[in-house]
Short mmCIF file of C-alpha atoms in Angstrom, two decimals:
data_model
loop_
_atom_site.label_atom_id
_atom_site.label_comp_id
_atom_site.label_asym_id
_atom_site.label_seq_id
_atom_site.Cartn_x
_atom_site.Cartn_y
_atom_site.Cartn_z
CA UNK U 1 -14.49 -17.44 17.68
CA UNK U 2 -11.33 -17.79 15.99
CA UNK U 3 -10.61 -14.35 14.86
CA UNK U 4 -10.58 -14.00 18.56
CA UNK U 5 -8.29 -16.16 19.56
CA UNK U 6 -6.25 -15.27 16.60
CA UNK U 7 -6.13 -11.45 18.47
CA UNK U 8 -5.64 -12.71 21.46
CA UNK U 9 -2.49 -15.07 20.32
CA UNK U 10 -1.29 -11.74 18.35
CA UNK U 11 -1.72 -9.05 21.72
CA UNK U 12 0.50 -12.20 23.69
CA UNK U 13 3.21 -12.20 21.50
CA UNK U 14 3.19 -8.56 20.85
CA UNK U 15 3.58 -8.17 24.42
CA UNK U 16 6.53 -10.59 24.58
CA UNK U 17 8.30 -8.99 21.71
CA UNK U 18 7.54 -5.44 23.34
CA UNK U 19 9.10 -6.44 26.15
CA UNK U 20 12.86 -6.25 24.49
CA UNK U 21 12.41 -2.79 24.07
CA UNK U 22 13.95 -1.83 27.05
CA UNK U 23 12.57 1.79 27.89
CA UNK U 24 8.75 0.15 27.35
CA UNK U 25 9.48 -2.65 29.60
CA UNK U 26 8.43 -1.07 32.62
CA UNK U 27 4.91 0.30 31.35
CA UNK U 28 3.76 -3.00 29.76
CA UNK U 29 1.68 -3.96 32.74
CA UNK U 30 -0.45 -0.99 32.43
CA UNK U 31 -0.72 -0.79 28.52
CA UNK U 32 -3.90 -1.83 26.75
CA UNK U 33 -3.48 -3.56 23.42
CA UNK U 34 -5.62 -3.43 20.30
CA UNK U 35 -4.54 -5.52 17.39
CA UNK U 36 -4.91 -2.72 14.14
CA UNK U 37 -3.66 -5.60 11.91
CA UNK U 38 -2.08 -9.07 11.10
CA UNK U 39 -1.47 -11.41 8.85
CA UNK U 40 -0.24 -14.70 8.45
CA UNK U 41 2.30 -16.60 5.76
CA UNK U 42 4.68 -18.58 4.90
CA UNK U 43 7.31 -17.01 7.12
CA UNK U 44 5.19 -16.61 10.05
CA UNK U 45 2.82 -13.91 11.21
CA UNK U 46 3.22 -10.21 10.89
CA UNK U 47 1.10 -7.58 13.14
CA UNK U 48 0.68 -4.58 14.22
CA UNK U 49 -0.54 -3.48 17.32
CA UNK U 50 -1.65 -0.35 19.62
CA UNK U 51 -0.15 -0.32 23.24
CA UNK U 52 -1.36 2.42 24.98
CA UNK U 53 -2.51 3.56 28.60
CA UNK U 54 -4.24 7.05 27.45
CA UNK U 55 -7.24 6.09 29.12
CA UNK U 56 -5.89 6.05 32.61
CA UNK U 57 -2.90 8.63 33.45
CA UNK U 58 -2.11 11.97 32.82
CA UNK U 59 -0.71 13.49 29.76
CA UNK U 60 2.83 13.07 31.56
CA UNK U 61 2.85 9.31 32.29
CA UNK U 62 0.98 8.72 28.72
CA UNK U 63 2.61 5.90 26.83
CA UNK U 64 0.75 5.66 23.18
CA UNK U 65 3.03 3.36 20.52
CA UNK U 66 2.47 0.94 17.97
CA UNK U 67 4.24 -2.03 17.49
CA UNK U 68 5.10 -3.21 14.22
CA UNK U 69 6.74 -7.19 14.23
CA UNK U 70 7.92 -8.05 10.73
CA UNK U 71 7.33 -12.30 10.51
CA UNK U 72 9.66 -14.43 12.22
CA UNK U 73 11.02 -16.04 8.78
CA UNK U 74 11.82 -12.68 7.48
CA UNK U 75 15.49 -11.92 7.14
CA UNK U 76 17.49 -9.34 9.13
CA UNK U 77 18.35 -7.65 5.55
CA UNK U 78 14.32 -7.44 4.53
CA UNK U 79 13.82 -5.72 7.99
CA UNK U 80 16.48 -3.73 7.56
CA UNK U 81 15.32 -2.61 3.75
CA UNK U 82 12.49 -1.81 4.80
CA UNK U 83 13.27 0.16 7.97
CA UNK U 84 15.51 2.36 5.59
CA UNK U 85 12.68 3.09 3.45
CA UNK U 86 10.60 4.46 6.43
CA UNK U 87 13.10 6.45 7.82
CA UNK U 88 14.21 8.05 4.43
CA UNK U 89 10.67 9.25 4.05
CA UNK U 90 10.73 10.13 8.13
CA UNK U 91 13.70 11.86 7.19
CA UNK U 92 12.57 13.78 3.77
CA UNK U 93 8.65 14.47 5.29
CA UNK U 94 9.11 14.65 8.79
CA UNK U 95 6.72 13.04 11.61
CA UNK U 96 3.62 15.09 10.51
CA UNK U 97 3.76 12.88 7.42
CA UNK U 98 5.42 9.31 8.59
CA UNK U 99 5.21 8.00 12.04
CA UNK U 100 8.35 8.55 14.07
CA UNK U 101 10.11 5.81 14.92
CA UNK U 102 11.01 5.17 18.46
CA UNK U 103 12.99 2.34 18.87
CA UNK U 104 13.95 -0.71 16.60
CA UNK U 105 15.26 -4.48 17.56
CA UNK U 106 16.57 -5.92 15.09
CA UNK U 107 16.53 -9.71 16.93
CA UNK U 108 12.52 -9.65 17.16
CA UNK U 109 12.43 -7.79 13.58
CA UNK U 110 10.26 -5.36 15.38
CA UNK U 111 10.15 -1.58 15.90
CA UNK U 112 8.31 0.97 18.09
CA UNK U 113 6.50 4.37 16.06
CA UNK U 114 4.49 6.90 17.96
CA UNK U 115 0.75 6.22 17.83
CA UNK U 116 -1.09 8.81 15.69
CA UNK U 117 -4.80 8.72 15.52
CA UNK U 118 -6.76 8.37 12.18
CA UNK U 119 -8.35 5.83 9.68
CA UNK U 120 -6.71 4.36 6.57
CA UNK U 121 -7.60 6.06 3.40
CA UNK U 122 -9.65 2.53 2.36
CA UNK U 123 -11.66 2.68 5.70
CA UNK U 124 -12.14 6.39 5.28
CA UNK U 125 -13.80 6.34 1.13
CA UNK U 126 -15.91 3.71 2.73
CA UNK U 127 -16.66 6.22 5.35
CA UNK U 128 -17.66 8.34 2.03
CA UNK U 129 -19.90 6.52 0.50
CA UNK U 130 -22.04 6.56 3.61
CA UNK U 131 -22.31 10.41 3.44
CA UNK U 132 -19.98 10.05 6.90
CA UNK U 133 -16.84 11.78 4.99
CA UNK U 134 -15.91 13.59 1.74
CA UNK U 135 -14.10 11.50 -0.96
CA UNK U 136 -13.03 14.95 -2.36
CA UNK U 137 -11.25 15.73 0.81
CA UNK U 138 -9.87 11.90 0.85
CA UNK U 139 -8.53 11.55 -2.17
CA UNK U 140 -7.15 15.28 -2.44
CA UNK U 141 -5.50 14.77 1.00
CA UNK U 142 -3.72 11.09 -0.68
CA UNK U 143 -2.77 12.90 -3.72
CA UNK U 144 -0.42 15.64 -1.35
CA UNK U 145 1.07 13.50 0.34
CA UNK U 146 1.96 11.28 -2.95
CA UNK U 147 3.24 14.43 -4.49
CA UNK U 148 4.82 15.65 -1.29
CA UNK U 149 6.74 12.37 -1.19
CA UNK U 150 7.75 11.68 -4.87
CA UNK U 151 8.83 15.50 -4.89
CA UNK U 152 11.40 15.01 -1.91
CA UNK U 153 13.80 12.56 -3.93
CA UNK U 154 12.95 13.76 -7.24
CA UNK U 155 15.53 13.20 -10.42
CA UNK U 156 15.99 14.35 -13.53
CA UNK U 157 13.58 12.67 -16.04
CA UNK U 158 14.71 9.24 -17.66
CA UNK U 159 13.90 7.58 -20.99
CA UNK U 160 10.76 4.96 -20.51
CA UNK U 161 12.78 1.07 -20.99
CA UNK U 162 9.45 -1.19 -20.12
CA UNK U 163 11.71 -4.55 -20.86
CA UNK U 164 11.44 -5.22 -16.87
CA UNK U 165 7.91 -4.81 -16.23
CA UNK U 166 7.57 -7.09 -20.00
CA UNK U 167 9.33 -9.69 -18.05
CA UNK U 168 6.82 -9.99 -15.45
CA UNK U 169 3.39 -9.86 -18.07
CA UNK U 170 5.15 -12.55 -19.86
CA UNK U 171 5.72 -14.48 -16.95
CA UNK U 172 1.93 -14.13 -15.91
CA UNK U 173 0.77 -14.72 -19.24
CA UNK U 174 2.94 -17.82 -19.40
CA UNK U 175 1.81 -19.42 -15.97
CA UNK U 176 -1.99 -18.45 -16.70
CA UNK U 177 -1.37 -19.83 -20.07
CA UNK U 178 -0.25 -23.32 -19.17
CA UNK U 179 -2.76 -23.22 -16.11
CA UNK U 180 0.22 -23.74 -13.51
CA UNK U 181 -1.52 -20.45 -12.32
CA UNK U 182 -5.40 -20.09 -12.83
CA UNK U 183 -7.91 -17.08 -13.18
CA UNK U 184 -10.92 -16.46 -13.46
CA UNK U 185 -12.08 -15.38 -16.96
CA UNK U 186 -9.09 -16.72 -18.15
CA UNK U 187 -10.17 -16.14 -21.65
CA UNK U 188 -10.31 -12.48 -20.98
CA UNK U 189 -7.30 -12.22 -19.64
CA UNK U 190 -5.50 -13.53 -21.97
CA UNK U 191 -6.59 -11.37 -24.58
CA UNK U 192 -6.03 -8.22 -21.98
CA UNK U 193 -2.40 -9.33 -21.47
CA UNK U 194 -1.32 -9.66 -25.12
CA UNK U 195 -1.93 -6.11 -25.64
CA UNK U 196 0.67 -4.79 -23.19
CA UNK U 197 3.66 -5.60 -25.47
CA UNK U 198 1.85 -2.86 -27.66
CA UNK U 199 1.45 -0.79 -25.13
CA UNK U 200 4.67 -0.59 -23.82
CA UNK U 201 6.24 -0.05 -27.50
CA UNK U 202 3.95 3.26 -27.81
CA UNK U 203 5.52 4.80 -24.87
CA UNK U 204 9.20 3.46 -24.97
CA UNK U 205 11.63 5.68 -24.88
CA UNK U 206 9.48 9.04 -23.76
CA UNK U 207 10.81 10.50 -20.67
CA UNK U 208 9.38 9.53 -17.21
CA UNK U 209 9.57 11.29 -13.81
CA UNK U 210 12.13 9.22 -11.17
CA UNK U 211 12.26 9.29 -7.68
CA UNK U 212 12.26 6.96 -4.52
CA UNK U 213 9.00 4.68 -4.74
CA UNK U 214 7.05 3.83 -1.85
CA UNK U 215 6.50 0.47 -3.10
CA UNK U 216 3.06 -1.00 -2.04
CA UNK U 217 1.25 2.33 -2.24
CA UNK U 218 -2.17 0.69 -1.61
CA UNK U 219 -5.26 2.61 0.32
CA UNK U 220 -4.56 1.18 3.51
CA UNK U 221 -0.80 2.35 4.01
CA UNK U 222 -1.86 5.80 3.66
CA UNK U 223 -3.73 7.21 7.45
CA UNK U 224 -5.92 10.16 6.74
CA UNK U 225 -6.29 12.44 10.29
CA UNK U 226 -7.54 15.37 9.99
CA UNK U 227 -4.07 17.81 9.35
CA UNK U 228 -3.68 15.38 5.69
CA UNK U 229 -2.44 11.67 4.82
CA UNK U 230 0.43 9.85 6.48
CA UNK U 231 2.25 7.40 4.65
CA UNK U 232 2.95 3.60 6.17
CA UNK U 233 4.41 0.69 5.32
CA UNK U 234 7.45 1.41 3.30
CA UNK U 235 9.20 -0.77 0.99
CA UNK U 236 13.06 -0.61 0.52
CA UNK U 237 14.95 2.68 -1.14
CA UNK U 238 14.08 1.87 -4.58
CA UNK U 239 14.70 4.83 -7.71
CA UNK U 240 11.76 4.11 -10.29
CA UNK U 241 9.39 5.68 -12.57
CA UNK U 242 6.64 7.62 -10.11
CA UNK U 243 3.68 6.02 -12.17
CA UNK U 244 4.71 2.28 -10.38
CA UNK U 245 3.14 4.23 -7.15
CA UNK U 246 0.55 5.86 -8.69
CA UNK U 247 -0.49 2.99 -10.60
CA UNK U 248 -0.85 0.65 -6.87
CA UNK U 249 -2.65 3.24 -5.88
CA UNK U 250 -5.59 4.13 -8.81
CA UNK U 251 -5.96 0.49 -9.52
CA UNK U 252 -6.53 -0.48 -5.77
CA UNK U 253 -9.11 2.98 -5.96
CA UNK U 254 -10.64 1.40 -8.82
CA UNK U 255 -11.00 -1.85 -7.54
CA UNK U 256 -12.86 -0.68 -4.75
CA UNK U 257 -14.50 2.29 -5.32
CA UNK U 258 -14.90 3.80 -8.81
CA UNK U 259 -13.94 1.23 -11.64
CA UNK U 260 -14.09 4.47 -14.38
CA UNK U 261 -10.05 4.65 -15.26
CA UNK U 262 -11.54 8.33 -16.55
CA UNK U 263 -13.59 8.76 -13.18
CA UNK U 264 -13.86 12.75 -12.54
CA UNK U 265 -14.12 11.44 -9.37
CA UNK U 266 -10.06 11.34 -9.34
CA UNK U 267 -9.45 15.55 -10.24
CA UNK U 268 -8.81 16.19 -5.87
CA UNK U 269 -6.12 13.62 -6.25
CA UNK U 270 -4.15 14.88 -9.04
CA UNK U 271 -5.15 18.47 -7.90
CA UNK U 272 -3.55 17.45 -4.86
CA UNK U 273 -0.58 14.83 -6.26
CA UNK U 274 0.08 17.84 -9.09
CA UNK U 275 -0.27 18.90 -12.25
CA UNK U 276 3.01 19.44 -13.79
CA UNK U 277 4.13 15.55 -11.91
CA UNK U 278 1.04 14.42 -13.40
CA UNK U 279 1.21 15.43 -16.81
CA UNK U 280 4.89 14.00 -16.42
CA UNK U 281 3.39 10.42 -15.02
CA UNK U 282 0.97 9.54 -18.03
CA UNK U 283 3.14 8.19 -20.73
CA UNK U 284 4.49 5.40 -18.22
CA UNK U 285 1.13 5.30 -16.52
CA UNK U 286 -0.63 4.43 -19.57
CA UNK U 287 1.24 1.09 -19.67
CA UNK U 288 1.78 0.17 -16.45
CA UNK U 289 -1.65 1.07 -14.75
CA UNK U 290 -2.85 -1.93 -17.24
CA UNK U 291 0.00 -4.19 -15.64
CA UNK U 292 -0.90 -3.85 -12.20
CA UNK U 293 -4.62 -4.67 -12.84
CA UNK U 294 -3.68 -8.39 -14.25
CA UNK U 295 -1.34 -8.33 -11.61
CA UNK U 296 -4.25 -7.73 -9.16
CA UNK U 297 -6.63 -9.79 -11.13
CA UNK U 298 -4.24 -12.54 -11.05
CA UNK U 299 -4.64 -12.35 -7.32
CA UNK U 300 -8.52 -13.18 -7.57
CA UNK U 301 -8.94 -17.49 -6.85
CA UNK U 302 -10.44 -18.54 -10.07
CA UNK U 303 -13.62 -20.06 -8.26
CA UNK U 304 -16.27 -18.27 -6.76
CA UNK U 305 -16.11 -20.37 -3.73
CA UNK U 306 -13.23 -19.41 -3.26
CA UNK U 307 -13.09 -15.82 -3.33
CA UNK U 308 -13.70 -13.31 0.24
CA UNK U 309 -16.97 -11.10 -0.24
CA UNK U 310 -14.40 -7.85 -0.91
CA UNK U 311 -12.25 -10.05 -3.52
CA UNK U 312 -15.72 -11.16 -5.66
CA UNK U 313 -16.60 -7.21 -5.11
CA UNK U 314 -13.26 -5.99 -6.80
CA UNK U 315 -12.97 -8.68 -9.62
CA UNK U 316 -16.13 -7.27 -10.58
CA UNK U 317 -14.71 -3.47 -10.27
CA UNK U 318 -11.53 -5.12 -12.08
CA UNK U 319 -13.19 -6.84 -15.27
CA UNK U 320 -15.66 -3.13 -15.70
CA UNK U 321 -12.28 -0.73 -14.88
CA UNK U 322 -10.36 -3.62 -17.77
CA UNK U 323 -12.98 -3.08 -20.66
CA UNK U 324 -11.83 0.34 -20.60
CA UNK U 325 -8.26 0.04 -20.22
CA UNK U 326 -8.18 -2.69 -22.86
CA UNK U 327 -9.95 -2.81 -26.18
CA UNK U 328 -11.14 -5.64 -27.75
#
């Protein structure tokens, strides 16, 4: 009952933010709205939602948009970052690979893309391991448009410096260690976590691949349809190493579908990501893949209780994808 009001609160207000987009205004009575996602914090809640009247016009009155509102609290200069990352990558790819953006206002921190039919590459590997899809075709499909993307802003190779990332383990380490931030197994973790220095020192200083980063590359910012992937969600224009994507990406894979870090299951996504960027992403890969699984383990509440059914299935995908990472 209150997921539904929770959808119905989010289609009102979409409508009433839609509604200062001045060439939509006058279809809004007739649009249908489905809420494809929204979430709540600190800053207020974000959504995005499907307004559409496909189902009762011809092709020449058809209005099909989605409206994406960034949170209330969220600045005018995190909007903006973010609205430059999605249009660099509109700009680089094109609209066959990022939604086109129609109109932006900057007062409701909300923007209008064209609608473009598919399922999120999370939704569709679940699909998969019903026999309803191929994973092969999936993953091979994500990989493309990963490679596709990192290859449009691509730099010249840079020496690996891991002091940044180092900052952020030994902040986690630090917080989990005085319990001002609790997880489960803590006992494992800690000895996972005091292996990354190590890490880090084996591959410091070999050269890395560099290019604009998508920056939360997870399964369900990537739409599969059935020409390839689309990418969604961007993060601000950042330059970085192209395993920091990568690594979001396998370790969210991991968590929810094959825990193996040496899964064949993987060879359609670097056939399609690339072998020559692959062979280029390991070195940097190899220490921060292990970073972003604490970081998502971190993420896990430290009682059962606590946890949603898909986090208590992904800790468990977590501590079986760690015992391989890490050695003890």
């Amino acid at each position: 009952m209150r997921e539904v009001e929770d959808c119905h609160s989010v289609e009102s207000q979409a409508r009433v933010i839609a509604a200062q987009h001045d060439w939509l205004r006058p279809h809004l009575a007739h649009l249908t709205s489905v809420v494809l996602a929204h979430r709540v914090s600190n800053k207020g809640r974000r959504f995005v939602v499907r307004l559409t009247n496909l189902d009762c016009v011809d092709d020449v009155d058809a209005v099909d948009v989605v409206l994406k509102a960034f949170a209330s609290g969220d600045s005018l200069e995190e909007f903006e970052r973010c609205l430059g990352g999605h249009q660099k990558a509109l700009d680089n790819l094109g609209p066959c690979a990022v939604p086109e953006i129609l109109s932006i206002h900057p007062e409701t921190r909300s923007l209008l893309m064209r609608h473009i039919g598919g399922r999120t590459a999370h939704d569709m590997l679940g699909l998969a391991e019903l026999g309803l899809a191929k994973s092969d075709d999936i993953l091979e499909a994500c990989g493309r448009w990963i490679g596709r993307f990192h290859r449009s802003t691509l730099q010249s190779p840079r020496p690996i410096d891991p002091n940044f990332m180092l900052r952020w383990v030994a902040t986690m380490r630090s917080e989990v260690m005085d319990r001002s931030h609790d997880v489960p197994r803590r006992d494992l973790f800690m000895a996972y976590v005091d292996q990354i220095p190590a890490m880090a020192e084996a591959v410091t200083g070999e050269e890395t691949p560099i290019a604009v980063a998508h920056g939360d590359l997870h399964l369900r910012n990537l739409l599969i349809t059935e020409k390839g992937a689309l990418g969604l969600d961007f993060d601000g224009v950042r330059t970085v190493t192209t395993a920091h994507d990568l690594a979001k990406f396998l370790v969210r894979f991991h968590g929810w579908f094959d825990a193996d870090p040496d899964t064949p299951a993987l060879d359609p996504f670097w056939r399609g990501y690339g072998g020559d960027l692959k062979d280029l992403s390991q070195p940097a890969l190899r220490y921060i893949l292990p970073i972003r699984l604490l970081g998502d383990w971190r993420d896990i509440p430290k009682q059962r209780t606590d946890r949603r059914s898909g986090q208590q299935h992904r800790f468990r995908n977590i501590l079986k994808c760690a015992e391989k990472v890490f050695r003890l």
